[in-house]
mmCIF file of C-alpha atoms in Angstrom:
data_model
loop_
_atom_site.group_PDB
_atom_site.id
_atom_site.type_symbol
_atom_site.label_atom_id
_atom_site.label_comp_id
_atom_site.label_asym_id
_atom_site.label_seq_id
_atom_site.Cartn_x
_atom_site.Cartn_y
_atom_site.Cartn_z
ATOM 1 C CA UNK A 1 0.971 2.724 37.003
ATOM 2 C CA UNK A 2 0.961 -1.306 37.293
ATOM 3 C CA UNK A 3 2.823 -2.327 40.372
ATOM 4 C CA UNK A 4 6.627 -4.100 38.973
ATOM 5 C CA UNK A 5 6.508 -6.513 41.285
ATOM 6 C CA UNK A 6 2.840 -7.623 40.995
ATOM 7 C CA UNK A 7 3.902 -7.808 37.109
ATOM 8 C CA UNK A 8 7.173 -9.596 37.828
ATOM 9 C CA UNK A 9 5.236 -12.798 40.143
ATOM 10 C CA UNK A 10 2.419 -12.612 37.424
ATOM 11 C CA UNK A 11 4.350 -13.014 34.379
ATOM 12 C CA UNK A 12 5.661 -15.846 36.458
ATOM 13 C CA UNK A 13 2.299 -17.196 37.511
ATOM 14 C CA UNK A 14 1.702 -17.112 33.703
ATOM 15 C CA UNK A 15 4.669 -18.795 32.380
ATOM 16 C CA UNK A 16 4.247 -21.487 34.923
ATOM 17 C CA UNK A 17 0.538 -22.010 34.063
ATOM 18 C CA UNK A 18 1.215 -22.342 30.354
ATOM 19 C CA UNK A 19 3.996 -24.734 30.477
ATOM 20 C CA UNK A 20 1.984 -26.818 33.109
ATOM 21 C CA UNK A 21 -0.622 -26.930 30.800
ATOM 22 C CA UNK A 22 0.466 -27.338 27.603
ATOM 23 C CA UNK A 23 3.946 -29.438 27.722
ATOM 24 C CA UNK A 24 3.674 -31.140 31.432
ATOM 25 C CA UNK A 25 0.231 -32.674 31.727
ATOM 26 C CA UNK A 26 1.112 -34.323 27.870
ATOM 27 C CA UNK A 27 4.269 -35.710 29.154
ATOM 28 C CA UNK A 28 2.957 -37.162 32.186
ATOM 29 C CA UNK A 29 -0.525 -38.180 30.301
ATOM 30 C CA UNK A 30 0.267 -39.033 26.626
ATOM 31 C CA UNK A 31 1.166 -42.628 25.624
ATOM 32 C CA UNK A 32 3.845 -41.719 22.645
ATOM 33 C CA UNK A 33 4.029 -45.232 21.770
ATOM 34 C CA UNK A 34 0.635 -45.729 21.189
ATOM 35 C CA UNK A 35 -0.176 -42.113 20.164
ATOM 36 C CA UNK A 36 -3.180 -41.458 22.579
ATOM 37 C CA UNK A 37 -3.482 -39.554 26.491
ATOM 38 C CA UNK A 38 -3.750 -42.341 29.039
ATOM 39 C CA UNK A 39 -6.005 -41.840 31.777
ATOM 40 C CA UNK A 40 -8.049 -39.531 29.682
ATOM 41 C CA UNK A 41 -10.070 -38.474 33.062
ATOM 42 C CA UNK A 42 -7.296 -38.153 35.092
ATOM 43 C CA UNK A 43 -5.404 -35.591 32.563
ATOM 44 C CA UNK A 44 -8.868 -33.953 32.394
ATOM 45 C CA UNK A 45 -8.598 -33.556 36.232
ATOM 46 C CA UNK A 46 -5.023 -32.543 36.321
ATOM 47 C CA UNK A 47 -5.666 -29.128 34.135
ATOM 48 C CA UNK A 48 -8.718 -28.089 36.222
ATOM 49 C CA UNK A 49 -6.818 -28.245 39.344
ATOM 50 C CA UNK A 50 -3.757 -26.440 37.320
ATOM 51 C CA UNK A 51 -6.326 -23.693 36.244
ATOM 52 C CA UNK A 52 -7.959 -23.429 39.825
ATOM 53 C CA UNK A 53 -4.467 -23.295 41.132
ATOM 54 C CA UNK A 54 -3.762 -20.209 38.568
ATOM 55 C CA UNK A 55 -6.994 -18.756 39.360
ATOM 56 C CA UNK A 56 -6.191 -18.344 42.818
ATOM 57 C CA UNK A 57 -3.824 -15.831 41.928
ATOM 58 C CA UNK A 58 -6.563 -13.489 41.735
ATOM 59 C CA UNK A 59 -9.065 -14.320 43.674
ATOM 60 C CA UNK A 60 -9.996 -13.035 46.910
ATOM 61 C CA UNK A 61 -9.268 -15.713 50.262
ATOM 62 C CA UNK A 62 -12.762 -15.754 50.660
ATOM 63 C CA UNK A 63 -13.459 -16.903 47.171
ATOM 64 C CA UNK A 64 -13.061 -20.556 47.007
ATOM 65 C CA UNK A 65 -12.902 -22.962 43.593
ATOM 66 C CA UNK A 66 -13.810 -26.112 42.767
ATOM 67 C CA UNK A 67 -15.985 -28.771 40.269
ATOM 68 C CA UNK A 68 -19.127 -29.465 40.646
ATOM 69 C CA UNK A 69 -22.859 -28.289 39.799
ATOM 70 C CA UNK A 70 -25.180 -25.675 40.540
ATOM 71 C CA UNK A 71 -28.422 -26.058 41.932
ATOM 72 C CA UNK A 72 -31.618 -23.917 42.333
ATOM 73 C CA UNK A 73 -34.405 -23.770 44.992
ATOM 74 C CA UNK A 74 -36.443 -24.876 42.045
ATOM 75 C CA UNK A 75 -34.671 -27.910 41.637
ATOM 76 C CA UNK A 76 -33.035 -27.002 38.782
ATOM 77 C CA UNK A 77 -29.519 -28.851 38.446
ATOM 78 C CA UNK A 78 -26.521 -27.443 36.147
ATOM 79 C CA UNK A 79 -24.390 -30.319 33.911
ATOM 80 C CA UNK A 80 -21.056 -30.628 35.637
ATOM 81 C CA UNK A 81 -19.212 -27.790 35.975
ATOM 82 C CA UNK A 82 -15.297 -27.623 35.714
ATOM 83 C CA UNK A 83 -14.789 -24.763 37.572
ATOM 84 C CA UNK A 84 -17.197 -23.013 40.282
ATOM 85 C CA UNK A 85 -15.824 -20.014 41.808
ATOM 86 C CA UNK A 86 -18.188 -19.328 45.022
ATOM 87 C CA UNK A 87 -18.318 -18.017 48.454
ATOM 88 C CA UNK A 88 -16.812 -19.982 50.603
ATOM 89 C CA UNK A 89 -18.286 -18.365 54.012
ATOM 90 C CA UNK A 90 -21.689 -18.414 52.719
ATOM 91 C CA UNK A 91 -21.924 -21.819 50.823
ATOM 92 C CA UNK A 92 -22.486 -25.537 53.004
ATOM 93 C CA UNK A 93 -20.439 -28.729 52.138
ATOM 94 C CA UNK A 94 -23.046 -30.244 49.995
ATOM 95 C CA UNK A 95 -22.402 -34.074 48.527
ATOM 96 C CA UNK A 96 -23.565 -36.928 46.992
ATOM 97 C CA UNK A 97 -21.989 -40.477 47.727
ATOM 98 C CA UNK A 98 -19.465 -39.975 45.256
ATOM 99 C CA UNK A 99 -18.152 -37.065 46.827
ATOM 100 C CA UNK A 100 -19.539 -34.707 44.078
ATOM 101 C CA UNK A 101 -20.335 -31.036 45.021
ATOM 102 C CA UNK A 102 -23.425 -28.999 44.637
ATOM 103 C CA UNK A 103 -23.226 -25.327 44.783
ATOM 104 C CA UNK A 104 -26.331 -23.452 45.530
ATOM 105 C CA UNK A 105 -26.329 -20.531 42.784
ATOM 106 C CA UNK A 106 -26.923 -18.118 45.525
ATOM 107 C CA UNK A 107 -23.402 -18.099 46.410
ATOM 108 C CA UNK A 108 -21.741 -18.658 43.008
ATOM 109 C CA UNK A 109 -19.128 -16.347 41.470
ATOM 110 C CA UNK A 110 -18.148 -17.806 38.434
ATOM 111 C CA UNK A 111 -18.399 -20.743 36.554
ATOM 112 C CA UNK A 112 -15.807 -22.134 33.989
ATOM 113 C CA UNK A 113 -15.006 -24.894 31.322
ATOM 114 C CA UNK A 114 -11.212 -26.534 31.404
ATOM 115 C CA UNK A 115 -10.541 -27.834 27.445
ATOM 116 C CA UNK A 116 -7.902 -29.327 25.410
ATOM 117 C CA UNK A 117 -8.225 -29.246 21.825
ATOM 118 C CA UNK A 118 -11.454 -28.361 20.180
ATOM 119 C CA UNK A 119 -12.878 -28.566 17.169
ATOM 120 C CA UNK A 120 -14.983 -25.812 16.092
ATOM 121 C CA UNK A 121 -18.376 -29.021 16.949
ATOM 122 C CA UNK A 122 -16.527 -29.328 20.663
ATOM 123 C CA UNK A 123 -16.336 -25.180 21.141
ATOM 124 C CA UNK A 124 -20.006 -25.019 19.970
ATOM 125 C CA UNK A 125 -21.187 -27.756 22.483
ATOM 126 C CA UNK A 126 -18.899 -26.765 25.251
ATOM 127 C CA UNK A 127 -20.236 -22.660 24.578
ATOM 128 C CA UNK A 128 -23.877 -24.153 24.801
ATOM 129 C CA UNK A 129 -23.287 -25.842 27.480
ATOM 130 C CA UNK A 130 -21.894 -22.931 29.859
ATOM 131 C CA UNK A 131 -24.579 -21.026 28.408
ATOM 132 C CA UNK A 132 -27.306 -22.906 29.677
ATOM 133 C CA UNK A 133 -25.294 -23.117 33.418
ATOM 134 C CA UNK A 134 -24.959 -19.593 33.310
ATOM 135 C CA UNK A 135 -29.227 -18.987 33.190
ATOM 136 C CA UNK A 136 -29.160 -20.489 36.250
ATOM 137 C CA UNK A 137 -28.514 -17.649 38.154
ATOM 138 C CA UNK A 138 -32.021 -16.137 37.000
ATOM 139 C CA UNK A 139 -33.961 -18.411 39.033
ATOM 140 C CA UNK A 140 -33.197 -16.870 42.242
ATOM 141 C CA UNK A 141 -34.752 -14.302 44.525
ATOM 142 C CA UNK A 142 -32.262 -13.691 47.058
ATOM 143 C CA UNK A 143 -28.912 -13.670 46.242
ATOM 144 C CA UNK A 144 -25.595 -13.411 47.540
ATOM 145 C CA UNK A 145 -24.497 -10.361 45.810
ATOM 146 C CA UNK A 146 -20.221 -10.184 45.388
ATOM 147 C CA UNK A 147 -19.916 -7.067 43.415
ATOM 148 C CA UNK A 148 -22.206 -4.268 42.901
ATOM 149 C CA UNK A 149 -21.766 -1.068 41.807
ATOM 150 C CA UNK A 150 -25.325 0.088 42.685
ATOM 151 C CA UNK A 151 -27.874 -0.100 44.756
ATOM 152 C CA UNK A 152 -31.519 -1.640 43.950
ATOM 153 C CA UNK A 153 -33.102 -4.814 43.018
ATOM 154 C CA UNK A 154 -31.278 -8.134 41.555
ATOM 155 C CA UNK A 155 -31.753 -7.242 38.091
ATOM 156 C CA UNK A 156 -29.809 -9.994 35.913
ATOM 157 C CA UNK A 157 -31.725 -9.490 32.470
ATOM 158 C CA UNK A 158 -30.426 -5.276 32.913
ATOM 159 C CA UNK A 159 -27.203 -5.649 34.705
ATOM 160 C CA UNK A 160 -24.273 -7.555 33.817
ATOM 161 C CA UNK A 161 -22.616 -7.557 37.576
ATOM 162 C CA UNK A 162 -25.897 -9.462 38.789
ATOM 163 C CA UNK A 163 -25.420 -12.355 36.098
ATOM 164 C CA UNK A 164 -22.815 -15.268 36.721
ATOM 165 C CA UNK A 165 -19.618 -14.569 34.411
ATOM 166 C CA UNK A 166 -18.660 -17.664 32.296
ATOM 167 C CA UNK A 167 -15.106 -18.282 30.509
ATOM 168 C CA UNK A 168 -13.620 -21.343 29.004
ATOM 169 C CA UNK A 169 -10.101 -22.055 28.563
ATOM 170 C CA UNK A 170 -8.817 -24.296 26.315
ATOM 171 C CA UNK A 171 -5.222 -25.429 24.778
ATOM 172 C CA UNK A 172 -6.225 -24.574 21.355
ATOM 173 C CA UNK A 173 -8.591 -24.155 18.791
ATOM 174 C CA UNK A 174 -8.011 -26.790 15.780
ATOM 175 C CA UNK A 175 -9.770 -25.109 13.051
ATOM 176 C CA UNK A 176 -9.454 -21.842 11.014
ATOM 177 C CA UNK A 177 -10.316 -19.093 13.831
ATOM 178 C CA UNK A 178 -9.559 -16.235 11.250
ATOM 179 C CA UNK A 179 -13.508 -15.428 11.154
ATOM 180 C CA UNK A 180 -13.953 -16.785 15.064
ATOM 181 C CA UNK A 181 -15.466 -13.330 15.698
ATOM 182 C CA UNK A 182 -17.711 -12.755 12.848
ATOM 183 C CA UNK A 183 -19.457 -16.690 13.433
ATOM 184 C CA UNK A 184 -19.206 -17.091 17.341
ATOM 185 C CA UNK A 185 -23.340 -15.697 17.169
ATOM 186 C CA UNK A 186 -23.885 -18.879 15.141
ATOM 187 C CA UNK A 187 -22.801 -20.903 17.482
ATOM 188 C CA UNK A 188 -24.937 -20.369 19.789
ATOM 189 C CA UNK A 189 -28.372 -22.240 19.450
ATOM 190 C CA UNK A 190 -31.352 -19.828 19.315
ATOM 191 C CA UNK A 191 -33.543 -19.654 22.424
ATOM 192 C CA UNK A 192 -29.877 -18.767 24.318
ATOM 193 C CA UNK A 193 -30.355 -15.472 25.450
ATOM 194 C CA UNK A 194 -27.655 -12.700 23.901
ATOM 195 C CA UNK A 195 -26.847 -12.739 27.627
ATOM 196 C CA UNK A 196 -26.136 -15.773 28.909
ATOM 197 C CA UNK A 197 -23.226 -16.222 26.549
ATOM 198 C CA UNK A 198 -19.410 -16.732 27.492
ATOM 199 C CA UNK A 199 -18.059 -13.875 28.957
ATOM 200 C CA UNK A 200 -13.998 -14.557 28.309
ATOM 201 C CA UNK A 201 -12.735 -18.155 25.973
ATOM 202 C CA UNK A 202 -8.969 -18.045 26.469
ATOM 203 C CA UNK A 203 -7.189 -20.325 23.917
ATOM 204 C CA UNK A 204 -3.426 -20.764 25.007
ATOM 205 C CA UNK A 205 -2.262 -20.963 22.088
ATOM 206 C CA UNK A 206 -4.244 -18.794 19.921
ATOM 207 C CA UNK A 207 -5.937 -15.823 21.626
ATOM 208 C CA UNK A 208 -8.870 -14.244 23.784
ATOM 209 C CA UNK A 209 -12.132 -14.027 22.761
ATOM 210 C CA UNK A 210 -13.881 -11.469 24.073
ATOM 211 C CA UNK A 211 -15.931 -8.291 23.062
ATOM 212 C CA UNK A 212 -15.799 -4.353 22.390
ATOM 213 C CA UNK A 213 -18.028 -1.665 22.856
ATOM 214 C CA UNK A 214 -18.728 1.421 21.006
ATOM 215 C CA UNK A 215 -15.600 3.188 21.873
ATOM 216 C CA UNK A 216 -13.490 0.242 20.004
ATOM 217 C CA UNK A 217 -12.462 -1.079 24.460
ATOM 218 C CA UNK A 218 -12.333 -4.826 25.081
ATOM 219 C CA UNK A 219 -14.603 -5.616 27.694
ATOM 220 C CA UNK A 220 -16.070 -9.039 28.871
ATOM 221 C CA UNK A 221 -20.113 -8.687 28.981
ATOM 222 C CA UNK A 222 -22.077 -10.344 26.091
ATOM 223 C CA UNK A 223 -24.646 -7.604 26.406
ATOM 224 C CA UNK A 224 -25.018 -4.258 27.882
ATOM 225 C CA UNK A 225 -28.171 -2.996 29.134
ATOM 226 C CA UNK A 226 -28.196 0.473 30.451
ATOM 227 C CA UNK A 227 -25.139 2.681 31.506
ATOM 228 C CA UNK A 228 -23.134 0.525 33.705
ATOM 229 C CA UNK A 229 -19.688 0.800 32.680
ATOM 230 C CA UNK A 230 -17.524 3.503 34.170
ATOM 231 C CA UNK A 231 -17.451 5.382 30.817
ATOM 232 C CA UNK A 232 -21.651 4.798 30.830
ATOM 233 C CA UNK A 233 -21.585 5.900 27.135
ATOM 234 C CA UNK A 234 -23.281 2.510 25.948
ATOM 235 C CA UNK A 235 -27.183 3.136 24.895
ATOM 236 C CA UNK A 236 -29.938 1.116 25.965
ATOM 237 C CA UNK A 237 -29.728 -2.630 24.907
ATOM 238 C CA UNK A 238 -27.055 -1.765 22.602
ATOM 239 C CA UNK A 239 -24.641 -4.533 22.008
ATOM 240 C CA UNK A 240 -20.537 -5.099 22.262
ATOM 241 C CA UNK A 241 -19.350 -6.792 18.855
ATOM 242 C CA UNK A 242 -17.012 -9.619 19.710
ATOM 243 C CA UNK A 243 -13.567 -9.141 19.550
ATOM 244 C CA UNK A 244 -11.006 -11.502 19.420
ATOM 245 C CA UNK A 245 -7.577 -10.868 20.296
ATOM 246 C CA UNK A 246 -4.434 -12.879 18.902
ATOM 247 C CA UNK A 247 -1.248 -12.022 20.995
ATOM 248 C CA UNK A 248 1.792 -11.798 19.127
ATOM 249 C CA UNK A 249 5.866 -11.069 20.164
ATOM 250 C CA UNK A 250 5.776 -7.252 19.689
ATOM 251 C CA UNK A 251 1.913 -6.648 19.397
ATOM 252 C CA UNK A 252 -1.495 -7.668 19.556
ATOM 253 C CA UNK A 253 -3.625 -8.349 16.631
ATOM 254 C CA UNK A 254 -7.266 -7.218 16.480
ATOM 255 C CA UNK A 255 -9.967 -8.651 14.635
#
């Protein structure tokens, strides 16, 4: 059973987040007389640190976050990233003169997109965009490996835990998201590979996007390769339908 008090400071964490996010950063960033945000990069800048700071919750002290961009030993560099989750013991202080970071893939965790309102245009660049950060991680030989559950060689194209798990979060979604599930593929332009899409999109005011497997359980992996969940009842290169997941005062909604 789920620790009360872990529940109690989370639900906290939670509430805290979500009015930080969605009522404080407008009033200190939105111009009501003239109808606009002010200091449009500044507002940007204040919900990444707000999402880093609820990200912390979970993550381990030797896990650090921050922006910035990837980079390869084939000189490969990622488009900015919002959010880079990496190993902080294992990764130098890289910078340019403008005090941006570069993270060397190796050592990254996680990487993440911080959103306001999107159209559906906006979620289909911003989903392309992670994507094509994400198939980063394939163009390394020696990893830093954070969580494996078996032994063996890196094998990102067969197993999930070796790829770098992507999210976006966003305020909301301003179009009809009835069908979100059924027309996320689309979205997705078509030499992305099944697996280098998003893993979670968290709208704050809608719902999670996400996907389920063949026994009807949310999970977060765009493709499943082989028996590596703890059930292992997922066939070869079968695939999790997405799912997403509208929260509601008494229940959840399905679709």
């Amino acid at each position: 059973m789920a620790s009360t008090i872990f529940n109690a400071l989370l639900e906290e964490k939670i509430e805290g987040f979500v009015s930080a996010y969605e009522k404080t950063s407008r009033q200190v960033f939105y111009d009501e007389l003239k109808g606009r945000i002010r200091h449009s990069g500044e507002f940007g800048s204040y919900r990444e640190i707000l999402v880093r700071e609820f990200l912390n919750f979970f993550t381990p002290s030797r896990l650090n976050i921050h922006n910035g961009f990837l980079m390869t030993s084939t000189d490969s560099v990622s488009t900015q990233c919002d959010t880079v989750i990496f190993d902080a013991k294992s990764t130098p202080l890289i910078e340019n003169g403008d005090k941006q970071r570069f993270f060397p893939v190796e050592t990254a965790c996680a990487i993440g997109e911080v959103k306001s309102i999107l159209s559906k245009s906006q979620l289909k660049e911003a989903l392309n965009k992670l994507a094509r950060n994400k198939a980063l991680r394939e163009q390394i030989q020696s990893p830093t490996i954070i969580r494996r559950e078996r032994n063996g060689q890196f094998d990102p194209e067969n197993y999930a835990y070796d790829q770098l798990p992507s999210f976006l979060i966003c305020q909301k979604l301003d179009f009809d998201f009835s069908s979100l599930a059924k027309e996320v593929d689309s979205f997705y332009e078509p030499d992305i590979e099944v697996r280098h899409r998003h893993n979670l999109v968290l709208s704050l005011e809608d719902g999670l996007l996400a996907y389920a497997d063949s026994n009807n359980k949310t999970m977060m992996f765009p493709e499943i390769a082989g028996r590596i969940l703890p059930d292992g009842n997922l066939s070869q290169k079968e695939q999790p339908k997405n799912r997403f997941v509208i929260p509601t005062i008494k229940r959840r909604i399905v679709i």
